[in-house]
């Protein structure tokens, strides 16, 4: 979260396992890669595009399905929720939900 907020792509890449996998759910409503994205460089680029440097975005650390995760909100409305799996302090899997229909429960009022 801190690396994203600072726009520090080197720190973001360093937090990722070399074999990290990211899976996105845009529900056909938000442009996301088809299939999973593999490898620290490609996942860092994806996270940078989807989560980092978002104008008026608030990125917070949250519990997501019982795991550590992130929520990106704009004006209190969730635009992304990310479940994170780690092993030995490295991120190994990211589950990124960007489908607006699945984010309603994450909006802040």
Coordinates of C-alpha atoms in Angstrom, one line a residue, residues 1-9 12 16 20-25 30-33 42-62 64 68-74 77-84 91 93-99 103:
X1 CA 0.0 0.0 0.0
X2 CA 2.8 2.4 0.9
X3 CA 4.7 1.7 -2.3
X4 CA 1.5 2.5 -4.3
X5 CA 0.8 5.6 -2.4
X6 CA 4.3 6.9 -3.0
X7 CA 4.4 5.7 -6.6
X8 CA 7.6 3.7 -5.7
X9 CA 7.6 1.0 -8.4
X12 CA 6.3 -2.4 -5.2
X16 CA 6.4 -9.3 -5.0
X20 CA 3.7 -13.8 -8.2
X21 CA 0.3 -14.3 -9.9
X22 CA -2.5 -11.7 -10.2
X23 CA -6.1 -12.6 -11.1
X24 CA -8.5 -9.8 -12.0
X25 CA -12.3 -9.8 -12.1
X30 CA -13.9 -2.8 -16.3
X31 CA -10.9 -3.5 -18.7
X32 CA -8.7 -6.1 -17.1
X33 CA -6.3 -8.7 -18.5
X42 CA 4.2 -7.8 -15.2
X43 CA 2.2 -7.9 -11.9
X44 CA 3.9 -4.7 -10.7
X45 CA 3.0 -3.0 -13.9
X46 CA -0.6 -4.1 -13.6
X47 CA -0.8 -3.0 -10.0
X48 CA 0.8 0.3 -10.9
X49 CA -1.9 0.9 -13.6
X50 CA -4.9 -0.2 -11.5
X51 CA -4.0 0.9 -8.0
X52 CA -1.2 3.4 -7.9
X53 CA -1.4 7.1 -8.5
X54 CA -5.1 7.1 -8.9
X55 CA -6.4 10.7 -8.7
X56 CA -8.5 11.3 -5.7
X57 CA -8.0 7.6 -4.7
X58 CA -7.7 6.4 -1.2
X59 CA -5.8 3.1 -0.8
X60 CA -6.3 1.4 2.5
X61 CA -5.2 -1.9 4.1
X62 CA -8.3 -4.0 4.8
X64 CA -10.5 -9.2 2.5
X68 CA -4.7 -9.1 4.3
X69 CA -5.8 -6.9 1.5
X70 CA -6.3 -3.5 0.0
X71 CA -9.2 -1.4 -1.0
X72 CA -9.1 1.5 -3.4
X73 CA -11.9 4.1 -3.0
X74 CA -12.7 7.2 -4.8
X77 CA -17.0 4.4 -3.5
X78 CA -14.9 1.2 -3.8
X79 CA -13.3 0.8 -7.2
X80 CA -11.0 -2.1 -6.4
X81 CA -10.6 -4.6 -3.6
X82 CA -7.5 -6.9 -3.6
X83 CA -7.0 -10.0 -1.6
X84 CA -3.3 -10.7 -0.9
X91 CA 3.3 -11.3 -2.1
X93 CA -1.0 -14.1 -5.2
X94 CA -3.3 -11.1 -5.8
X95 CA -7.0 -11.5 -6.4
X96 CA -8.2 -8.1 -7.8
X97 CA -11.9 -7.4 -7.9
X98 CA -12.8 -4.4 -10.0
X99 CA -16.3 -5.5 -11.0
X103 CA -18.0 -3.9 -4.8

